[in-house]
Each structure stands twice: as C-alpha cells, then as structure tokens.
Short mmCIF file of C-alpha atoms in Angstrom, two decimals:
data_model
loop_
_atom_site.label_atom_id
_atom_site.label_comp_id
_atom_site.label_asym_id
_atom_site.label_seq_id
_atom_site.Cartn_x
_atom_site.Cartn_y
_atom_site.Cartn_z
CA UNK A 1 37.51 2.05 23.02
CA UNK A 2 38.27 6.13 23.36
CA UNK A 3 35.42 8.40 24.10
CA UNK A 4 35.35 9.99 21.30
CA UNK A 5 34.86 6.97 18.93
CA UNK A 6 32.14 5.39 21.45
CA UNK A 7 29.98 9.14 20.87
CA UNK A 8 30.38 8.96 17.16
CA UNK A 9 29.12 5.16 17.39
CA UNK A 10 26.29 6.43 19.66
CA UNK A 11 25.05 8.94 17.21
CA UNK A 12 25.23 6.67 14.10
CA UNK A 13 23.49 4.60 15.57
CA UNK A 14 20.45 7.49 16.78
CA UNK A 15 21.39 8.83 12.96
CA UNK A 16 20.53 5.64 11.40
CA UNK A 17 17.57 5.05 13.89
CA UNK A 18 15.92 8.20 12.57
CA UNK A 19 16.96 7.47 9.10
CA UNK A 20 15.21 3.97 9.26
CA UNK A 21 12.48 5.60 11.00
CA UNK A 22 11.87 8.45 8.62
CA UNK A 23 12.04 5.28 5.70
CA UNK A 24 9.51 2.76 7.21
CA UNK A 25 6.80 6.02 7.83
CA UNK A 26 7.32 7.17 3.79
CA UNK A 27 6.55 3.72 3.17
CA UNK A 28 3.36 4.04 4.53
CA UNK A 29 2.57 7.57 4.02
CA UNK A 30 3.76 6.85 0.15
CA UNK A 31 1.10 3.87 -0.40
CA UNK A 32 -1.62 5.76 1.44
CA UNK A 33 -1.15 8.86 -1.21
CA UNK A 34 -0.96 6.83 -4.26
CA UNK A 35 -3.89 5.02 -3.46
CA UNK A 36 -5.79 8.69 -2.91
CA UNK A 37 -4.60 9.51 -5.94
CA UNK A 38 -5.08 7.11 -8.14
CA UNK A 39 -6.52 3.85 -6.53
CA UNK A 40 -5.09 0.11 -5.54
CA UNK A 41 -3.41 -0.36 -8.86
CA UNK A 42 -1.78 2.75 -8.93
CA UNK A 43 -0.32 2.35 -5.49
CA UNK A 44 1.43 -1.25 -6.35
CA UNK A 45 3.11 0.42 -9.17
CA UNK A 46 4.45 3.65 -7.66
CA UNK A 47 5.47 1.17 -4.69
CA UNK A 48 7.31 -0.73 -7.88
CA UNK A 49 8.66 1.72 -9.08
CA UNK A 50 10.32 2.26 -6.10
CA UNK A 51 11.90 -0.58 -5.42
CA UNK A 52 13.44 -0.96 -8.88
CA UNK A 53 16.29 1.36 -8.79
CA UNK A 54 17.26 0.34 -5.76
CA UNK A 55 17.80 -3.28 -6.82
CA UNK A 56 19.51 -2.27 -10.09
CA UNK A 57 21.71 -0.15 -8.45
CA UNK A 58 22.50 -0.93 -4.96
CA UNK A 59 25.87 -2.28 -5.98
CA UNK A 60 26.99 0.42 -8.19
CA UNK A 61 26.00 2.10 -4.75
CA UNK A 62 28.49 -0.08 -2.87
CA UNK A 63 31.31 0.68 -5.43
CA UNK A 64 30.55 4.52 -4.49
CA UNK A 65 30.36 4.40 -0.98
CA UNK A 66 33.75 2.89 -1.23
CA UNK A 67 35.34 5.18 -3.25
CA UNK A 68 34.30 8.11 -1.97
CA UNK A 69 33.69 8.48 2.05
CA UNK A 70 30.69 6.38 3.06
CA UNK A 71 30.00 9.71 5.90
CA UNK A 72 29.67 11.75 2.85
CA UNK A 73 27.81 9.59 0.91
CA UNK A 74 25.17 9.01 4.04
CA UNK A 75 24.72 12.80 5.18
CA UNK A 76 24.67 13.86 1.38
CA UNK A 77 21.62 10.77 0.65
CA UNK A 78 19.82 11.60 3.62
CA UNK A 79 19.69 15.57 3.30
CA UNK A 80 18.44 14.62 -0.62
CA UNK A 81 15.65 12.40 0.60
CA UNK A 82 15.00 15.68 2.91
CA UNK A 83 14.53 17.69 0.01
CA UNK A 84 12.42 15.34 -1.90
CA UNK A 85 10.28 15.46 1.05
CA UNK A 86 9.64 18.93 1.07
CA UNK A 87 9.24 18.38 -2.90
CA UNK A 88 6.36 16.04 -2.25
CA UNK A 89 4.95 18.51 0.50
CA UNK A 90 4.72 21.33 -1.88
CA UNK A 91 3.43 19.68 -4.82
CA UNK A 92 0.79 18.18 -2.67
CA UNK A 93 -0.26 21.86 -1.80
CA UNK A 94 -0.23 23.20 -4.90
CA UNK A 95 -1.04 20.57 -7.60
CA UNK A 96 -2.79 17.95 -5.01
CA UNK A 97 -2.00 13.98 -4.90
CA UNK A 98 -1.82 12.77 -8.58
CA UNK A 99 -0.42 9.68 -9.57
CA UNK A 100 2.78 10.80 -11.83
CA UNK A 101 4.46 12.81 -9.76
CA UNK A 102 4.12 10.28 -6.77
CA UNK A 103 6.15 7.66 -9.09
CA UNK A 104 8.59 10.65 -9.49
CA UNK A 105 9.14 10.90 -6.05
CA UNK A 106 9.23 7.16 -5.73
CA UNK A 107 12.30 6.55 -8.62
CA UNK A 108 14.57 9.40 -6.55
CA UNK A 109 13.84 7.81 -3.61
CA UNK A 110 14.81 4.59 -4.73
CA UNK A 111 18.14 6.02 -6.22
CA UNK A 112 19.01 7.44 -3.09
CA UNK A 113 18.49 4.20 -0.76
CA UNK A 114 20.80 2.49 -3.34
CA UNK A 115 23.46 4.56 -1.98
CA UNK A 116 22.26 4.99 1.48
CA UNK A 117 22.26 1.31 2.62
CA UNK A 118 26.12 0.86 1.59
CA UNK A 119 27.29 3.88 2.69
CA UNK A 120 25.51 3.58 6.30
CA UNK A 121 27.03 0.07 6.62
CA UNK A 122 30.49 1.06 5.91
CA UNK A 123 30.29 3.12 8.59
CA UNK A 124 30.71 0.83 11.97
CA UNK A 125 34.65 -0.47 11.20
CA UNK A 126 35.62 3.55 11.00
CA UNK A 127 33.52 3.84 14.06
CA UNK A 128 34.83 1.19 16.41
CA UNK A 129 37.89 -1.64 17.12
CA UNK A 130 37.05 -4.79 15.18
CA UNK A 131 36.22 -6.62 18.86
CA UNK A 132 33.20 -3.83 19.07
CA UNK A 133 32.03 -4.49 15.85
CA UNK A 134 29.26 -7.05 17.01
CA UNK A 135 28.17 -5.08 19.46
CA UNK A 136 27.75 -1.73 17.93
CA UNK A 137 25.56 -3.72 14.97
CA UNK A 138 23.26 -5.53 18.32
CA UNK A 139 22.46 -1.88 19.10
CA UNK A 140 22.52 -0.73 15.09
CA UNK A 141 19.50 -3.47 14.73
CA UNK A 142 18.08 -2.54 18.33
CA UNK A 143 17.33 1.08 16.55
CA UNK A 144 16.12 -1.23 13.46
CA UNK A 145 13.64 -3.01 15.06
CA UNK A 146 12.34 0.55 17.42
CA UNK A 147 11.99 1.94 14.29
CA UNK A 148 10.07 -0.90 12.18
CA UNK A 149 8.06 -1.27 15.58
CA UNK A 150 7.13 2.61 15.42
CA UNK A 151 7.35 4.12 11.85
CA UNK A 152 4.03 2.29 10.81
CA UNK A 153 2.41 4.26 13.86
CA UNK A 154 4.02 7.54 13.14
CA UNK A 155 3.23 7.46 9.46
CA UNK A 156 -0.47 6.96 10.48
CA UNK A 157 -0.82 9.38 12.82
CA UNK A 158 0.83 11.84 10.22
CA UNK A 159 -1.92 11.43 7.80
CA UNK A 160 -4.28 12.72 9.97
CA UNK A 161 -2.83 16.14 9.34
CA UNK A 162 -2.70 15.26 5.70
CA UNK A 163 0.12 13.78 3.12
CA UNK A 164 1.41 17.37 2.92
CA UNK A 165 1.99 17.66 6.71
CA UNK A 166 2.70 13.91 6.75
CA UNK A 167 5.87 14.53 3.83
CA UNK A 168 7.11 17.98 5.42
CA UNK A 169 7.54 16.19 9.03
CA UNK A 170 9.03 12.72 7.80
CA UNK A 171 11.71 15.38 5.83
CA UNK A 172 12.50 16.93 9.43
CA UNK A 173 13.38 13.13 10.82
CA UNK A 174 16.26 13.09 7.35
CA UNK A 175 17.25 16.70 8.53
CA UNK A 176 18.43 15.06 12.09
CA UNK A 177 19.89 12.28 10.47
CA UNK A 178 22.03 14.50 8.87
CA UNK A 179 22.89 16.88 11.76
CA UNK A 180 24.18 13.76 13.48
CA UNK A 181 26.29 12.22 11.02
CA UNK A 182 27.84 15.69 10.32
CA UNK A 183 29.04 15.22 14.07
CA UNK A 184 30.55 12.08 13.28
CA UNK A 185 34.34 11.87 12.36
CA UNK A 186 35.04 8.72 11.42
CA UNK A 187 38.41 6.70 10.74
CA UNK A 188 39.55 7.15 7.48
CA UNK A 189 39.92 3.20 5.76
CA UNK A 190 43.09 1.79 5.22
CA UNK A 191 43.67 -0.92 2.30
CA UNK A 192 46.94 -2.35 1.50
CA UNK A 193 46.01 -2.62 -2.21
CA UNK A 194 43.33 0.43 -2.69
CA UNK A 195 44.26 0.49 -6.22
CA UNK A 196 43.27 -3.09 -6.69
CA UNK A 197 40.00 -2.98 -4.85
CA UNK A 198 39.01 0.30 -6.58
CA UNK A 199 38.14 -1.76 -9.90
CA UNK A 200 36.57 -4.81 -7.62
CA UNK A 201 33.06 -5.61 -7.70
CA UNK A 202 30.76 -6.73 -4.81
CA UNK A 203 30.39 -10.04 -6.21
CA UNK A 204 33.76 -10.05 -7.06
CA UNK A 205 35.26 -8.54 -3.28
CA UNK A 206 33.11 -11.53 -1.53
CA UNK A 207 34.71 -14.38 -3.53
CA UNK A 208 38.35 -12.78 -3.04
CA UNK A 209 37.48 -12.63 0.46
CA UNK A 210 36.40 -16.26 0.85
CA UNK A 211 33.00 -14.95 3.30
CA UNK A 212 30.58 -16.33 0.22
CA UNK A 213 29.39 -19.00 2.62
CA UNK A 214 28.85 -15.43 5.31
CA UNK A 215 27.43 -13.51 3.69
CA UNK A 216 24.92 -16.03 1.37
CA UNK A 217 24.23 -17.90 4.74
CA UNK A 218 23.64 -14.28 6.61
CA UNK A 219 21.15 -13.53 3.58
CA UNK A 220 19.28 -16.82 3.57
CA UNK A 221 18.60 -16.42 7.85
CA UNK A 222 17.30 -13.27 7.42
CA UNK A 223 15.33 -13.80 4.42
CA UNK A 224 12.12 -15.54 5.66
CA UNK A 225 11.65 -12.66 8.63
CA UNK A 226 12.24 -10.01 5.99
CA UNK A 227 8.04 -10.19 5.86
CA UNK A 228 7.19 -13.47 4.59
CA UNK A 229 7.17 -15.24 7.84
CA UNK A 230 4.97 -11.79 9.49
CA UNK A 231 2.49 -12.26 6.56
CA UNK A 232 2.29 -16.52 6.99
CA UNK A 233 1.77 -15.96 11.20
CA UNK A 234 -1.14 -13.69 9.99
CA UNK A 235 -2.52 -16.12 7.41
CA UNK A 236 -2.09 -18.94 9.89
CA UNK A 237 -4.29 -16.65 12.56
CA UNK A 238 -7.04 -15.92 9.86
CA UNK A 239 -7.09 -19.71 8.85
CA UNK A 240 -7.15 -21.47 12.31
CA UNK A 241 -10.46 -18.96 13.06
CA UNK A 242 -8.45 -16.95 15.92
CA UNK A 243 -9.63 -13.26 16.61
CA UNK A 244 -7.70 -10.39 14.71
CA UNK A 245 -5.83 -9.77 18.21
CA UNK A 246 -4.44 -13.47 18.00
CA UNK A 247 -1.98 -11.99 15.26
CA UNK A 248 -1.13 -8.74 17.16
CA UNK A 249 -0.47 -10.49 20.00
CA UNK A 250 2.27 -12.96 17.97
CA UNK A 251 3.80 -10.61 16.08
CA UNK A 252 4.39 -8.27 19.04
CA UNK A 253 5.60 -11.13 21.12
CA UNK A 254 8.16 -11.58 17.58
CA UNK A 255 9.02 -8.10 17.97
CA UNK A 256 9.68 -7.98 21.89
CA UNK A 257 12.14 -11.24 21.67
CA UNK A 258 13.74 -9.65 18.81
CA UNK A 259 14.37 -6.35 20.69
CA UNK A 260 15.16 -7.82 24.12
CA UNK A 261 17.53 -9.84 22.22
CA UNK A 262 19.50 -7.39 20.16
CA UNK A 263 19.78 -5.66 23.71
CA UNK A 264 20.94 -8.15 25.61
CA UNK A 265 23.51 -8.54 23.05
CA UNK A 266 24.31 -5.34 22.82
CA UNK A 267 25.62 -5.18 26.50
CA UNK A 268 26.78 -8.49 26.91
CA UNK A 269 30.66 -8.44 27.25
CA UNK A 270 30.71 -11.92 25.07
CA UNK A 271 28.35 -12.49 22.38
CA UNK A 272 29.56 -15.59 20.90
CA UNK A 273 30.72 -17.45 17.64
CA UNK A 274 29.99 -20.18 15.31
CA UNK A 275 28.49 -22.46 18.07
CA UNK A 276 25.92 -19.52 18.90
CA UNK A 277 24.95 -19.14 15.78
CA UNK A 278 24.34 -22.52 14.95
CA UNK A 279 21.87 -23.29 17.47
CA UNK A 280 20.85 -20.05 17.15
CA UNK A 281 19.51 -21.13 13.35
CA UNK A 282 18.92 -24.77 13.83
CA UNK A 283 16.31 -23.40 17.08
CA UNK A 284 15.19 -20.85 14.30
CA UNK A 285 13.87 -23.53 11.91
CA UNK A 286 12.39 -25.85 14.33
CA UNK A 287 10.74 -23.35 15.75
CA UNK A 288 9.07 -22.73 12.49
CA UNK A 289 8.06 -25.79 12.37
CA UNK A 290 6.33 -26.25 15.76
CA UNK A 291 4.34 -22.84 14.45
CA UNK A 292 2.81 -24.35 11.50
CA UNK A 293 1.33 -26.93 13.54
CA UNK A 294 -0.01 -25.31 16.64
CA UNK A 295 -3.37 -25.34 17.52
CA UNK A 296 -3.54 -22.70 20.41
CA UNK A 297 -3.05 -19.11 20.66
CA UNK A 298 -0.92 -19.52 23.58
CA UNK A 299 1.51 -21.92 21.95
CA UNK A 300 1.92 -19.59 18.67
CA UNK A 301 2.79 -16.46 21.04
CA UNK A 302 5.40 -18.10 22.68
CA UNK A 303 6.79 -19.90 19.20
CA UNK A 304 6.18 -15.94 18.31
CA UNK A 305 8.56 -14.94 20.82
CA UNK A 306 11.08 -17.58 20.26
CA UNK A 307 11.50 -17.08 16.98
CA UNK A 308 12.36 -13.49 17.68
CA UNK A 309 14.66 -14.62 20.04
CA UNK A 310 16.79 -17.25 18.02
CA UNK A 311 16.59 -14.93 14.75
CA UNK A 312 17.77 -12.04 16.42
CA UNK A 313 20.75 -13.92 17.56
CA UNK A 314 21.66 -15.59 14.11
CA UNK A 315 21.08 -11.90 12.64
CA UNK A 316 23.51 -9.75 15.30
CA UNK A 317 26.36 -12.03 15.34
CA UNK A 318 25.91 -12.51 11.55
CA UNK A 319 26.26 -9.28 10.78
CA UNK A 320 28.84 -8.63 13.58
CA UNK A 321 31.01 -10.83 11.48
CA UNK A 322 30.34 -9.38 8.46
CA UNK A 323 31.70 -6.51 9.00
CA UNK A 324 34.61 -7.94 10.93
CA UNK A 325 35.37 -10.31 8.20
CA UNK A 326 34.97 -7.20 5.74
CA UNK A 327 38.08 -4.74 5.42
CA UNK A 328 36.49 -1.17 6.07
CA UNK A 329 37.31 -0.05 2.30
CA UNK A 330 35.38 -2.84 0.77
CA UNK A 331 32.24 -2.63 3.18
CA UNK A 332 30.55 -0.47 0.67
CA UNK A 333 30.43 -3.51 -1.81
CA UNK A 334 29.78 -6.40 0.95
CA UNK A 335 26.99 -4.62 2.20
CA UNK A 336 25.62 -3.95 -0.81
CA UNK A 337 25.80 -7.24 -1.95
CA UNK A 338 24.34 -8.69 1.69
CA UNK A 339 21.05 -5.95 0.84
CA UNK A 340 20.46 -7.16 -2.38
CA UNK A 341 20.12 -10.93 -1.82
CA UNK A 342 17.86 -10.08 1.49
CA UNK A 343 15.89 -7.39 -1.25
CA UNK A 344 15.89 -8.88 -4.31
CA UNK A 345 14.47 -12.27 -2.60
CA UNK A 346 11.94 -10.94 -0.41
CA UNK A 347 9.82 -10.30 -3.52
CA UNK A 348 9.74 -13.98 -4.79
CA UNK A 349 9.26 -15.05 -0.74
CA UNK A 350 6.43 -12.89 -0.48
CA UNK A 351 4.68 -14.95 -3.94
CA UNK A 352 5.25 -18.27 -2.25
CA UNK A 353 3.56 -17.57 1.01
CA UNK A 354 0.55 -17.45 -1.16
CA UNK A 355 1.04 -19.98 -4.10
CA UNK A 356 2.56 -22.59 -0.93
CA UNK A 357 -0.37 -21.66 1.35
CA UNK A 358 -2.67 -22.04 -1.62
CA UNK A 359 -1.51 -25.15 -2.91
CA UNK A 360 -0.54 -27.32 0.14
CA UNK A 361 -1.70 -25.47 3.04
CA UNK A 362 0.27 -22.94 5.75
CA UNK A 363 2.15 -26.24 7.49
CA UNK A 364 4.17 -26.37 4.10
CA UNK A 365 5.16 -22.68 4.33
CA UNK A 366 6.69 -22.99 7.67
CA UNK A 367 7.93 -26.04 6.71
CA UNK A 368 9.59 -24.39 3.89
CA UNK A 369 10.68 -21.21 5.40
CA UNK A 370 12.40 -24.22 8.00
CA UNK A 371 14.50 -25.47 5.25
CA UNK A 372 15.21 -22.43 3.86
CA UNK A 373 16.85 -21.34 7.22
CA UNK A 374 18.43 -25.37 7.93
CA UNK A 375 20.31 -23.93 4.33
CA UNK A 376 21.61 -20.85 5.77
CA UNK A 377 23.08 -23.20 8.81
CA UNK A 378 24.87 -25.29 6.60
CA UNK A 379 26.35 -22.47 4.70
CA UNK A 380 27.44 -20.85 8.31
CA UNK A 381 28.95 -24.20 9.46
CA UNK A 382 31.33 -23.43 6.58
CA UNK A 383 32.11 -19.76 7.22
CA UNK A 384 35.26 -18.67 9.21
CA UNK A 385 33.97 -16.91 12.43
CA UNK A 386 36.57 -14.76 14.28
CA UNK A 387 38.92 -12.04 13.49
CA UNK A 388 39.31 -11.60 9.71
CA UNK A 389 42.26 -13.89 8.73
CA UNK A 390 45.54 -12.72 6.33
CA UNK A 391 44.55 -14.71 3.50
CA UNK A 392 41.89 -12.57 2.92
CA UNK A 393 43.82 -9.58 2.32
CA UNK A 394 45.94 -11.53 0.57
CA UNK A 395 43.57 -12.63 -1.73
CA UNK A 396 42.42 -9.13 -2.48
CA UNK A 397 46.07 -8.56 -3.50
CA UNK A 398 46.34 -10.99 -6.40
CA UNK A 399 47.38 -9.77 -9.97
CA UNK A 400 44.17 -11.53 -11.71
CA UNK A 401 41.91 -9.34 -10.18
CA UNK A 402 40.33 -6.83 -12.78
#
C-alpha cells in the first residue's frame, strides 16, 4: 500500500468519524428542540419526518454516488448539512424553537444522508488494494462506534449553551469533514461495462453480482444491535429489579468489546473468512440467549461484552467483504441497498421489543433476536468469501440487463 493512499484512507476515516459524530449529536440536539418547541408528540414526528426521505431515497442516492464521484458527492452533502446547521442556528436566534421549521430542517437533513451514506461507502475500494479493504472498514467502524459512544455526550453538553450554540458547533464538526475529504484524492473506478451498470439498480447490481446471500445475511447480523437489542438489555435491567447502573454498566461493557474488537481487527495482519464469521454469528446468537436468562448482574456484563465481541467480528469482516465482493463503480448502489435493509428494519425491530416483551416476556426477545441472527448465518454459509470472482463481472455484462 503507497503512502499516499494509506493518508487519504487515514483521513476518510477521521472525515467520516466527525461526520458520524456531528450526525449522532443532531440527533439528540434535534429531539431535545422539538420537544421545547412543541412537546413529546411533536418531537416523534419531526424525528419522522426525518427518517422518511432517507428511506425513500437512499437508493436513488446509491445510483448518484455512482454516477457522479462518490468524493464529490460526500464533501458536497456534508458542507450542505453545514449550512443547514447554521440555518437552524439563526432561526433559533431570531424566530426561537418552533415546531415547523424544525421539520424543515429535519426533511433536508434526511435528503442529504440519502446521499451521504452511499457516497461515503464507495469511498474505501478508491482508497485502498482490495486485500486492505477489511481492514480499513475495522478502523471505518472503530470511528463508528467512538462516535456513537461520544455524540450522545457532546450533544448534551451543547445544550447547555443552548440549541443555537448547540446547531452552530455541530455545523463546525461537517466543516472538518469536508476539509478532509477535500484532501482526499481518490482512485478514479474502473468498470468494464460502465454503460451497462449506469442504468442498473441496487436491487438489481446485487442479484447480477450473486452477493444477495452477503449482503441480506450482513443486514440481518447487524439488525438486532442496530438498537433493539440496547433497548431489550435495558428492559431486561428494569424488569429483573437491578439498579439504573446495572444497564450502564452492560451496555458499556457492549460498547468496549465492540471497540476493542474492531481494533484488534484493524491491526491484525489476518482477519479471517467464512469460518470466522460463522462462529463469529452462531457465538452471537447463543450469546443472546444465555442473556435473556441470566439472573446476575455479573453474568449479563460479561454476556454484554461478548456480544460486542462476536458482533463486531461478524460486522467488520462482513462488511470487509462487501466491499471486496462489490466493484468500486457499483458501491454506491450495494451500499445503499446494505443501509436500507439495516434502516428500514430497525423501525419494525424496535415495535417488537415491546409487543414480544409484552406478550411473552424479555426471554422471547432474545430468543428471537437469536434466530434472527442463526438466519443471517445460514445466509453467510452460502455467500462466496474471498476475492471477488469473474463471474461477477461477467454477470454485470449480460445483454438482459436494463
């Protein structure tokens, strides 16, 4: 790997850190205002509307960041999410928190992550070689996880100076995002066929490139630790009696594995392949199932901490070989298409912790969330791990596509 491709990969990945960062802290400092300004309800439907666009049209954002460069795409998302900021800043100022123009600054957002997420994930195969690929996304999701682990903190701490202060800063964090990737000179993408994959759609580009099983399996490992599990583990706490610093103390030891994990990987001059990540998910789901069954604190820590462990595996080398498996002119698409089942599921998890919990108790959650996850390893036992093969590009090449 030359130098100068291992310092762009460095600052992509402190580019996207501060991106992610600057994301998770508008989360909070978002629902905070709309609550001020117009209560509860108010604050679930700004949040909504939110969310919305970026479902609808994350894969129209795939098709862009693949048709136009992804670099572009990223620094020219990131600087409009700056401005937006500094849009919600001044209107706080001078017209004060009310309801309508919160769900204004809500839609754009949403708009603009639709094009963010594919664009940053096309980025790593213009970055690296395809051997590095695994690596560079272990230290992509170490930068994930710092900032999920800090942006709560940072958006709270914010408020104190008020939503204006709190909006103008979290718009600085977008501003560096952008100075980095504007250092960045990445590989331009070669495709033997560009004209055929121009008029391909993410569905379409992950049937043609035979990674359904991937990328479905990828989605379905990840789905249950996209917050459902974090919201069951605090359920559990509340209904076995445990003190309120019983569910810090599991989801922290969660976060730590996770971290220490996507580190280790990150250095590690091996990471592993289709054996990894099959005991990687089949420790995954019965760890879940110990944890709805544990009567201790200590025992649910360290299930805590295992969990992050064996998840952070299945979700480095997952992702690894998505985007090896992925030529870098259709990563736009596969990416998108990865976010959206992750996305557009997390919703419908988040309704069955409760109705499951509700209905046959917090053991049938984990148990669920187990089989869920037992799914995604049968899926992955009939993926292709390795280098991308020929007959995908091959089958990108065929006449019938539209």
């Amino acid at each position: 790997m030359s130098i100068g491709i291992r310092h762009d990969a460095v600052r992509w990945v402190f580019a996207y850190t501060l991106a992610v960062l600057g994301d998770v802290s508008y989360y909070l400092v978002l629902t905070w205002a709309a609550s001020e300004a117009g209560g509860a309800s108010w604050s679930g439907l700004i949040l909504a509307a939110g969310s919305v666009p970026r479902l609808l049209l994350l894969l129209a954002g795939g098709m862009l960041a693949d048709r136009v460069d992804p670099r572009r795409i990223a620094i020219w998302t990131d600087a409009a999410r700056a401005v937006t900021l500094i849009a919600a800043a001044l209107l706080t100022v001078t017209l004060g928190l009310l309801p309508w123009w919160l769900m204004i600054i809500a839609v754009l957002f949403g708009i603009v992550d639709a094009c963010f997420i594919p664009a940053v994930g096309a980025m790593p195969a213009r970055l690296v070689p395809q051997q590095e690929l695994t690596r560079l996304q272990a230290w992509r999701i170490t930068g994930l996880r710092i900032a999920n682990t800090v942006g709560p903190a940072l958006g709270a701490v914010l408020l104190l100076a008020g939503a204006a202060a709190a909006f103008a800063v979290l718009a600085l964090l977008f501003a560096g995002s952008v100075l980095l990737l504007r250092t960045i000179r990445p590989r331009p993408a070669v495709s033997a066929r560009k004209d055929v994959a121009a008029g391909v759609s993410g569905w379409q580009t992950v049937r043609r490139l035979r990674i359904a099983p991937l990328v479905i399996g990828t989605a379905l490992s990840e789905l249950p630790f996209s917050g459902p599990v974090a919201a069951g583990m605090v359920l559990l706490v509340q209904d076995r009696g445990w003190p309120a610093a019983a569910a810090g103390a599991v989801l922290a030891a969660f976060s730590v594995g996770g971290l220490a994990t996507s580190v280790l990987l990150s250095i590690l001059p091996r990471t592993g392949g289709r054996s990894a990540v099959l005991l990687s998910v089949v420790a995954t789901a019965a760890l879940l199932l110990v944890f709805g069954s544990v009567t201790e604190v200590m025992p649910a820590v360290l299930c805590g901490a295992g969990m992050g462990i064996t998840s952070g595996v299945t979700m480095v080398l997952c992702q690894g070989q998505v985007q090896r498996s992925t030529p870098p002119a259709m990563l736009g698409r596969v990416t998108a298409v990865l976010t959206l089942l992750t996305l557009g599921l997390t919703p419908l998890a988040y309704a069955g912790v409760g109705l499951i919990a509700e209905a046959v108790g917090l053991p049938a959650f984990f148990s669920a969330a187990a089989i869920i996850v037992a799914i995604s390893a049968a899926l992955l036992a009939l993926a292709r791990f390795g280098p991308a093969g020929e007959s995908a590009g091959s089958g990108l090449g065929s006449p019938s596509v539209s």
